Each structure stands twice: as structure tokens, then as C-alpha cells.
Coordinates of N, CA and C and ligand atoms in Angstrom, one line a residue:
M1294 N 151.3 110.9 107.3 CA 152.3 110.5 109.0 C 151.6 109.2 110.1
G1295 N 151.7 108.6 110.6 CA 150.9 108.3 111.5 C 149.6 108.7 112.7
D1296 N 149.1 108.2 113.5 CA 148.1 109.3 114.3 C 148.6 109.2 115.7
R1297 N 149.4 108.3 115.7 CA 150.3 107.9 117.7 C 151.9 108.4 117.4
Y1298 N 151.3 109.7 118.5 CA 152.5 110.3 118.2 C 153.2 110.4 120.2
V1299 N 154.4 110.9 120.0 CA 154.9 111.0 121.3 C 155.8 112.7 121.8
I1300 N 155.4 113.6 122.6 CA 156.2 114.7 122.6 C 157.4 114.8 123.6
D1301 N 158.9 114.7 122.7 CA 159.7 114.6 123.6 C 160.2 116.2 124.4
E1302 N 160.6 116.4 125.7 CA 160.7 117.8 126.5 C 162.4 118.0 125.8
M1303 N 162.2 119.5 124.5 CA 163.1 119.8 124.9 C 163.8 121.6 125.0
I1304 N 162.2 121.8 124.8 CA 163.3 123.4 126.4 C 162.1 122.8 127.6
S1305 N 162.4 123.8 129.0 CA 161.7 122.5 129.7 C 160.8 124.3 129.9
A1306 N 160.4 124.0 131.5 CA 159.1 125.6 131.2 C 160.7 126.8 132.2
K1307 N 161.1 125.9 132.7 CA 162.6 126.5 133.5 C 163.2 127.5 132.4
S1308 N 163.9 126.6 132.0 CA 164.6 127.9 130.0 C 163.5 128.7 130.4
I1309 N 162.2 128.6 130.0 CA 161.7 129.2 129.3 C 161.1 130.9 130.1
A1310 N 161.4 130.0 130.8 CA 160.3 130.8 131.9 C 161.9 131.7 132.2
A1311 N 163.9 131.8 132.5 CA 164.6 132.7 132.2 C 164.8 132.3 131.3
R1312 N 164.6 132.4 130.3 CA 164.9 133.9 128.9 C 163.7 134.3 128.6
V1313 N 162.5 133.9 128.8 CA 161.5 135.2 128.7 C 161.9 136.3 129.6
E1314 N 162.5 136.6 130.4 CA 163.0 136.9 131.6 C 164.2 138.4 131.2
A1315 N 165.5 137.0 130.0 CA 166.4 138.4 129.7 C 165.8 139.3 128.7
L1316 N 165.1 137.9 127.7 CA 164.0 138.7 126.6 C 163.8 140.0 126.7
A1317 N 163.0 140.3 128.9 CA 161.9 141.4 128.6 C 163.4 142.4 129.2
R1318 N 163.9 141.9 129.8 CA 165.4 142.8 129.9 C 165.8 143.6 128.7
E1319 N 166.2 143.1 127.6 CA 166.4 143.3 126.2 C 165.9 144.3 125.7
I1320 N 164.5 143.9 125.6 CA 163.2 145.0 124.4 C 163.2 146.5 126.1
A1321 N 163.2 146.3 127.3 CA 163.4 147.4 128.3 C 164.0 148.1 127.4
D1322 N 165.2 148.0 127.7 CA 166.0 149.0 126.9 C 166.4 149.4 125.9
H1323 N 165.6 148.9 125.1 CA 165.5 148.5 123.9 C 165.1 150.1 123.6
F1324 N 163.8 149.3 124.9 CA 162.2 150.8 124.1 C 162.9 152.1 125.0
A1325 N 163.6 152.2 126.2 CA 163.7 152.2 127.5 C 162.6 153.7 127.1
G1326 N 162.3 154.9 127.5 CA 161.6 155.7 127.7 C 160.1 156.2 127.1
T1327 N 160.0 155.4 126.1 CA 158.8 154.8 124.9 C 157.8 155.5 126.2
D1328 N 156.8 156.0 125.2 CA 155.3 155.5 126.5 C 154.1 155.5 125.3
K1329 N 154.6 154.5 124.1 CA 152.9 154.0 123.6 C 153.9 153.5 122.7
L1330 N 154.5 151.7 123.3 CA 155.0 150.7 122.9 C 153.5 149.6 122.7
V1331 N 153.3 149.1 121.6 CA 152.5 148.4 121.9 C 152.3 147.1 120.7
V1332 N 152.3 146.3 121.4 CA 153.2 144.4 121.0 C 152.3 143.9 120.9
V1333 N 152.3 143.8 119.4 CA 151.2 142.7 119.0 C 151.3 141.0 119.3
G1334 N 150.5 141.1 119.0 CA 150.2 138.8 119.4 C 150.3 138.5 118.5
L1335 N 150.7 137.6 117.0 CA 150.1 136.3 116.2 C 149.3 136.0 117.4
L1336 N 147.6 136.0 116.5 CA 147.5 134.9 117.1 C 147.0 132.8 116.2
R1337 N 147.5 132.2 117.1 CA 147.1 131.7 118.2 C 148.6 131.3 119.5
G1338 N 149.2 131.7 118.3 CA 150.3 130.5 119.0 C 151.6 131.6 119.5
S1339 N 151.0 132.7 119.1 CA 152.4 133.0 120.3 C 150.9 134.1 121.5
F1340 N 150.0 133.1 122.6 CA 149.1 133.6 123.1 C 149.7 133.5 124.6
I1341 N 151.0 132.5 125.0 CA 151.4 132.6 126.3 C 152.7 133.0 126.5
F1342 N 153.3 132.8 125.2 CA 154.8 133.5 125.5 C 154.5 135.4 125.5
I1343 N 153.5 135.9 124.5 CA 153.3 138.0 124.8 C 152.6 137.3 126.4
A1344 N 151.9 136.7 126.8 CA 151.3 137.0 127.7 C 152.3 136.6 129.4
D1345 N 153.6 135.9 129.0 CA 154.6 136.1 129.9 C 155.8 137.0 129.8
L1346 N 155.3 137.1 128.8 CA 156.7 138.9 128.5 C 156.2 139.5 128.7
V1347 N 154.6 139.9 128.6 CA 154.1 141.8 129.4 C 154.6 141.0 130.2
R1348 N 154.3 140.7 131.2 CA 154.3 141.0 132.6 C 156.0 140.7 133.5
E1349 N 156.7 140.7 132.5 CA 158.3 141.1 132.7 C 158.1 142.0 132.3
L1350 N 158.1 142.3 130.8 CA 157.8 143.8 130.7 C 158.2 145.8 131.6
D1351 N 159.2 145.5 131.8 CA 159.6 146.8 132.8 C 158.8 148.1 131.8
L1352 N 157.7 149.1 131.0 CA 157.3 148.8 130.3 C 155.8 149.2 130.1
P1353 N 155.4 151.2 130.0 CA 154.1 151.3 129.7 C 153.8 150.3 128.8
V1354 N 153.3 149.5 128.3 CA 152.8 148.9 127.2 C 151.3 148.8 126.8
E1355 N 151.2 148.8 125.9 CA 149.3 148.5 125.3 C 149.8 147.6 124.6
V1356 N 148.8 146.5 123.5 CA 148.3 144.3 123.9 C 147.5 144.9 122.6
D1357 N 147.6 144.5 121.7 CA 146.4 144.2 120.6 C 147.1 142.4 119.3
F1358 N 146.4 142.8 119.5 CA 146.6 141.1 118.6 C 145.8 140.7 117.1
L1359 N 146.9 140.3 116.4 CA 145.8 139.9 115.3 C 146.6 138.6 114.9
E1360 N 145.7 138.1 113.6 CA 145.0 136.8 113.0 C 145.2 137.2 111.7
V1361 N 146.6 134.9 111.4 CA 145.8 136.0 110.1 C 146.4 134.4 109.3
S1362 N 145.8 134.4 107.9 CA 145.4 133.5 107.9 C 146.8 132.3 107.2
S1363 N 147.7 130.5 107.8 CA 147.9 129.7 107.0 C 148.4 129.5 106.1
Y1364 N 149.0 128.8 105.3 CA 149.3 128.4 104.2 C 149.0 127.2 105.1
G1365 N 149.4 126.6 106.1 CA 149.5 125.3 106.7 C 150.3 124.5 105.1
M1366 N 150.1 122.9 106.0 CA 150.7 122.0 105.2 C 150.4 121.9 104.6
G1367 N 150.9 121.2 103.8 CA 150.6 120.8 102.6 C 149.4 121.8 101.8
M1368 N 149.5 123.4 101.6 CA 148.7 123.6 100.9 C 149.4 125.1 100.5
E1369 N 151.4 124.9 100.3 CA 152.5 125.7 100.5 C 152.4 126.3 99.2
S1370 N 151.8 126.8 97.8 CA 151.5 127.2 96.8 C 152.1 127.8 96.7
S1371 N 150.0 128.6 97.7 CA 149.7 130.4 97.6 C 150.7 130.3 98.9
R1372 N 151.4 131.5 99.4 CA 152.8 131.7 100.1 C 151.1 132.6 100.9
E1373 N 150.1 133.7 100.4 CA 149.9 134.6 100.6 C 149.1 134.2 102.2
V1374 N 149.4 135.7 102.6 CA 148.8 135.7 104.3 C 148.1 136.9 104.2
R1375 N 146.6 137.0 104.8 CA 145.5 136.9 104.9 C 145.1 138.0 105.7
I1376 N 144.1 138.6 106.4 CA 144.1 139.1 107.8 C 142.8 138.9 108.2
L1377 N 143.2 137.7 109.8 CA 141.3 136.7 109.7 C 141.5 137.8 110.8
K1378 N 141.9 138.5 112.1 CA 141.4 139.4 112.9 C 142.3 140.4 112.9
D1379 N 141.6 141.4 112.2 CA 143.0 142.1 112.2 C 143.5 143.5 113.7
L1380 N 144.0 143.9 113.9 CA 144.7 145.4 115.2 C 142.6 146.5 115.4
R1381 N 143.5 145.8 117.2 CA 142.1 146.9 116.9 C 142.5 147.9 117.3
G1382 N 144.1 148.5 118.1 CA 144.2 149.8 117.3 C 144.9 149.9 116.1
E1383 N 145.0 152.1 116.5 CA 145.2 152.0 115.1 C 147.4 152.2 116.0
I1384 N 148.0 152.1 114.5 CA 149.7 151.5 115.1 C 150.1 153.1 114.3
E1385 N 149.9 154.1 113.3 CA 150.4 155.7 113.1 C 151.5 155.6 114.0
G1386 N 153.0 155.7 113.8 CA 153.3 157.0 114.9 C 154.3 155.7 116.4
R1387 N 153.5 155.4 117.0 CA 153.3 154.0 117.6 C 155.3 153.7 117.8
D1388 N 155.1 152.8 118.4 CA 156.8 151.7 118.5 C 155.6 150.7 118.7
V1389 N 155.6 149.4 117.1 CA 155.2 148.7 118.1 C 155.7 147.5 117.9
L1390 N 156.2 146.5 118.9 CA 156.3 144.5 118.8 C 156.2 144.2 118.7
V1391 N 156.1 143.4 117.4 CA 155.9 141.4 117.0 C 156.7 141.2 117.7
V1392 N 154.6 140.4 118.5 CA 155.1 138.6 119.3 C 154.8 137.3 118.4
E1393 N 155.7 136.6 117.7 CA 155.2 135.8 117.4 C 155.7 134.2 118.2
D1394 N 155.5 133.3 117.5 CA 155.8 131.8 117.7 C 156.8 131.2 117.7
I1395 N 156.7 131.2 116.3 CA 158.0 130.2 116.1 C 158.7 130.9 114.1
I1396 N 159.4 131.9 114.0 CA 160.1 132.2 112.1 C 160.6 130.4 111.7
D1397 N 159.6 130.6 111.2 CA 159.5 128.9 110.5 C 160.6 129.1 109.1
T1398 N 159.6 129.0 107.3 CA 159.9 129.5 106.6 C 160.5 130.9 106.3
G1399 N 159.9 132.0 106.8 CA 159.7 133.6 107.5 C 158.4 134.2 106.6
H1400 N 157.8 132.9 105.4 CA 156.3 133.8 105.2 C 156.0 134.5 105.9
T1401 N 155.4 134.0 106.7 CA 154.3 134.7 108.7 C 155.1 136.4 108.2
I1402 N 155.6 136.0 109.0 CA 156.7 137.6 109.6 C 156.4 138.9 109.0
S1403 N 157.3 138.1 107.9 CA 157.4 138.8 105.9 C 156.5 139.1 105.5
H1404 N 155.3 138.4 105.9 CA 154.0 139.8 104.2 C 153.3 140.1 106.4
V1405 N 154.1 139.9 107.6 CA 152.9 140.7 108.5 C 154.0 142.2 108.7
L1406 N 154.8 142.0 108.9 CA 156.0 143.1 108.6 C 155.5 143.9 107.0
N1407 N 155.7 143.3 106.7 CA 155.0 143.8 105.2 C 153.8 144.8 105.7
I1408 N 152.4 144.7 105.1 CA 151.4 145.0 106.0 C 151.1 146.1 106.7
L1409 N 151.9 145.6 108.0 CA 152.7 147.3 109.6 C 153.3 148.0 109.1
R1410 N 154.4 147.8 107.8 CA 154.5 149.0 107.3 C 154.0 149.8 106.6
T1411 N 152.8 149.9 106.0 CA 152.3 150.5 105.3 C 151.4 151.7 106.2
R1412 N 151.1 151.2 107.8 CA 150.2 152.1 108.4 C 151.0 152.9 109.4
H1413 N 152.0 153.3 108.5 CA 153.7 153.6 109.5 C 153.9 154.1 111.3
P1414 N 154.8 153.3 111.1 CA 154.4 152.8 112.7 C 155.8 153.2 112.6
A1415 N 156.4 154.0 113.9 CA 157.2 154.3 114.3 C 159.1 154.3 114.5
R1416 N 158.8 152.9 115.3 CA 159.3 152.1 115.2 C 158.6 150.3 115.4
L1417 N 159.4 149.9 113.6 CA 158.6 148.0 114.1 C 159.2 146.7 114.1
E1418 N 159.6 145.6 115.6 CA 160.6 145.3 115.2 C 159.6 143.4 116.1
V1419 N 160.8 142.9 115.7 CA 159.3 141.5 115.9 C 161.0 141.0 117.1
C1420 N 159.8 139.7 118.8 CA 160.5 139.1 119.3 C 159.7 137.8 119.1
A1421 N 160.4 137.1 118.8 CA 160.5 135.2 118.7 C 160.6 134.6 119.4
L1422 N 159.7 133.4 119.5 CA 160.4 132.8 120.5 C 161.3 131.0 120.0
L1423 N 161.0 131.0 119.1 CA 161.9 129.9 118.3 C 162.0 129.8 116.5
D1424 N 162.9 130.1 117.0 CA 162.9 130.2 115.3 C 163.8 129.6 114.8
K1425 N 163.6 128.4 113.8 CA 164.5 127.8 112.9 C 165.6 128.4 111.3
P1426 N 166.6 128.9 112.0 CA 166.9 129.3 111.1 C 167.4 129.0 109.5
T1427 N 167.2 127.4 109.6 CA 167.7 126.3 108.2 C 166.9 125.7 107.4
R1428 N 165.4 126.7 107.4 CA 164.4 126.3 107.4 C 163.4 127.8 106.5
R1429 N 164.2 128.7 106.3 CA 164.6 129.9 106.3 C 163.9 130.4 104.7
E1430 N 163.2 130.4 104.2 CA 163.8 130.4 102.3 C 163.4 132.6 102.5
V1431 N 163.0 133.3 102.9 CA 162.6 134.8 103.1 C 163.6 135.7 103.8
E1432 N 164.6 136.1 103.8 CA 165.7 136.6 104.3 C 164.0 137.5 104.5
V1433 N 164.5 136.5 106.5 CA 163.4 137.9 107.1 C 165.0 137.5 109.3
R1434 N 164.5 138.5 110.0 CA 165.5 139.0 111.2 C 164.4 139.2 112.0
A1435 N 164.5 138.5 113.3 CA 163.3 138.6 114.7 C 165.3 139.7 115.4
R1436 N 164.1 140.3 115.8 CA 165.8 141.2 116.8 C 166.2 140.3 117.2
W1437 N 164.7 139.9 118.2 CA 164.8 139.4 119.5 C 164.8 138.0 119.6
T1438 N 165.3 136.8 119.4 CA 165.0 135.7 119.8 C 165.2 134.5 121.2
G1439 N 163.8 133.1 120.4 CA 164.2 133.2 122.4 C 165.0 132.0 122.6
F1440 N 165.1 131.4 120.8 CA 165.8 130.1 121.1 C 166.1 129.4 119.4
E1441 N 167.0 128.8 119.3 CA 167.6 128.6 117.7 C 167.4 127.6 117.9
I1442 N 166.4 126.4 117.3 CA 166.7 124.7 117.4 C 166.1 124.4 115.9
P1443 N 166.7 123.0 116.0 CA 166.7 122.5 114.6 C 165.3 122.5 113.4
D1444 N 165.0 122.1 112.6 CA 164.2 121.4 111.9 C 163.5 120.1 112.6
K1445 N 162.3 120.7 113.2 CA 161.7 120.0 114.5 C 160.7 120.2 114.7
F1446 N 159.5 119.5 114.4 CA 158.0 120.3 114.3 C 157.9 120.5 115.9
V1447 N 157.6 121.3 116.8 CA 157.2 121.2 118.4 C 155.9 121.5 119.1
V1448 N 156.4 121.6 119.4 CA 154.3 121.4 120.6 C 154.6 122.7 121.3
G1449 N 153.7 123.4 122.4 CA 153.9 123.2 123.7 C 153.5 124.0 123.2
Y1450 N 153.5 125.7 125.1 CA 154.0 126.9 125.3 C 152.7 127.9 125.0
G1451 N 151.9 126.9 124.3 CA 150.7 128.5 123.1 C 151.1 127.1 121.0
I1452 N 151.8 126.5 121.5 CA 151.9 126.3 120.2 C 152.1 124.5 119.6
D1453 N 150.6 124.6 118.6 CA 150.5 123.8 118.3 C 150.8 122.7 117.9
Y1454 N 149.8 121.8 117.6 CA 149.9 120.2 116.8 C 148.4 119.8 116.0
A1455 N 148.4 120.7 115.0 CA 145.7 120.2 115.2 C 144.8 120.4 116.1
Q1456 N 145.9 122.0 116.5 CA 144.9 122.5 117.6 C 145.2 121.9 119.0
R1457 N 146.4 121.0 119.4 CA 146.7 120.0 120.7 C 147.7 120.4 121.3
N1458 N 147.4 120.6 122.5 CA 149.0 120.3 122.7 C 149.5 121.8 123.2
R1459 N 148.5 123.7 123.1 CA 148.8 124.0 123.4 C 149.1 124.2 124.7
N1460 N 149.1 124.3 125.5 CA 148.5 124.0 127.1 C 149.4 123.5 127.6
L1461 N 150.7 122.6 126.3 CA 152.1 122.1 127.6 C 152.7 122.9 128.5
D1462 N 153.0 123.6 129.6 CA 154.7 124.1 129.9 C 155.9 124.4 128.9
H1463 N 155.9 123.4 128.8 CA 157.1 123.0 128.3 C 157.5 123.5 126.2
I1464 N 158.0 124.1 125.5 CA 158.0 122.8 123.9 C 158.8 121.4 123.9
G1465 N 158.3 120.4 123.1 CA 158.1 119.8 123.1 C 158.4 119.5 121.2
A1466 N 159.5 118.5 120.9 CA 159.5 118.3 119.6 C 158.0 117.2 119.2
V1467 N 157.6 116.7 118.4 CA 156.3 115.8 118.2 C 157.5 114.5 117.2
R1468 N 156.8 113.2 118.2 CA 157.9 111.6 117.5 C 156.5 111.5 117.0
F1469 N 156.7 111.1 115.9 CA 155.6 110.0 115.3 C 155.4 108.1 115.6
V1470 N 154.7 107.4 116.2 CA 155.5 106.2 116.6 C 154.1 105.1 115.3
D1471 N 155.0 104.2 115.5 CA 153.4 103.2 114.5 C 152.7 102.1 116.0
Ligands
IMP788 P1 156.0 130.6 108.2 O1 155.7 131.2 107.7 O2 157.2 129.3 107.5 O3 157.8 131.3 109.1 O4 155.7 129.5 109.7 C1 155.8 130.3 111.0 C2 154.1 129.9 111.6 O5 154.5 128.0 110.5 C3 154.1 129.9 112.5 O6 153.8 131.1 113.3 C4 153.7 128.2 113.4 O7 152.3 128.5 113.4 C5 153.6 127.8 112.4 N1 154.6 126.2 112.6 C6 155.8 126.7 111.6 N2 156.8 125.5 112.4 C7 156.6 125.5 112.7 C8 156.0 124.2 114.4 O8 157.5 122.6 114.2 N3 155.0 123.2 115.3 C9 154.0 123.7 115.5 N4 153.5 124.9 114.3 C10 154.4 125.5 113.8
MG789 MG1 151.8 131.9 114.2

């Protein structure tokens, strides 16, 4: 891949906002009555999504973060996922909502769920902003998905390419030019 690229808008800021509002309503219905919901953001890609989502969520929530190593592009041999930054709080007996930016092959979220399950949460669910179902290598589904997208590399709204473009207010597809 060359160095120069342009970003083609795929999902506007307005569409994202509308979808986040709808997701928050569904999530609030699902967890209605709970007073022990912990919303867990996977760093770093989910930081904008989780910030918007919890502000639309009409429930008492705690917010925590987890960072795991990504096997990254070109290092896909070892699909092990290690904890780089663990949760601050205990989740035993708690309702846990994991918030992820993208489910791609599914390896990351599947490892994260395995790790969190050993801590015996009462309920454990996933809300992913984006899903690339055609890329799946392990069977894993988020209960809530913002948008299904085709197999394109995307950036914006928290999601990076080489640590850049997280600050875009919309989601765009990276297109390399020469
Ligand atoms: P998975 O383990 O293959 O499901 O990968 C999920 C992680 O890969 C996401 O949380 C992202 O960090 C990263 N990722 C997957 N697709 C993209 C993309 O299109 N743009 C940026 N990061 C991506
Ligand atoms: Mg990620």
C-alpha cells in the first residue's frame, strides 16, 4: 500500500447519531430495572462511540475500559489477545455491556468475552458500532450492531488508520491513490 490516501464518506455524522440513539433505546429496554450495569469500552477505537452511547442511555451506568493487544495487520499468525490495561472494577454478578468499534474476523471480541466470562458477570452482552460479517473467522455475534459494512478499511469516529483519523466525525473508507 502506498502512502497517499483519500477518505470516502461511508456513514455521515448525522446517521451515526440517529443510530446511536436507537441503539441506546434498545439497550435501555433490555437492561431495564438494572442498577448494576457496567459499560466496558475497548480501547482505543470505542472511545467516541461509548461517550455518545452512554449519554443517550437512560439507565444508571458505570463506565470502565479494557485495552487488549491487537495482532494487527501482517501479524495475523498469533491470534492471541493479551490484556494491556485491565478493568478497574470487579464485574462478578454485574451486568456487563462490552462496547467495541468493529467486529472484523471476530477474534478480538471472542477472546475478550472468554476473559470476561471467567469473572462470572450476571449478564454479558456486546454492542458493536460496525460489523464486517463477510470477514468472520470465528463465530461471534454482537446483540447490538450499529451498521453492517462491506470489507473495506474504515476510519473515523474513534477508529484509526496508523493512529490517525480517529477525530473524524463520520466513518469513511480509506482509498489509496498514487
Ligand atoms: P477482529 O479481531 O478481526 O474482529 O478485529 C477487530 C479489531 O480490528 C477492531 O477492534 C479494530 O481495532 C481493528 N479493525 C478491523 N477492521 C478495521 C478497519 O476497517 N479500520 C480500523 N481498524 C479495524
Ligand atoms: Mg479495536
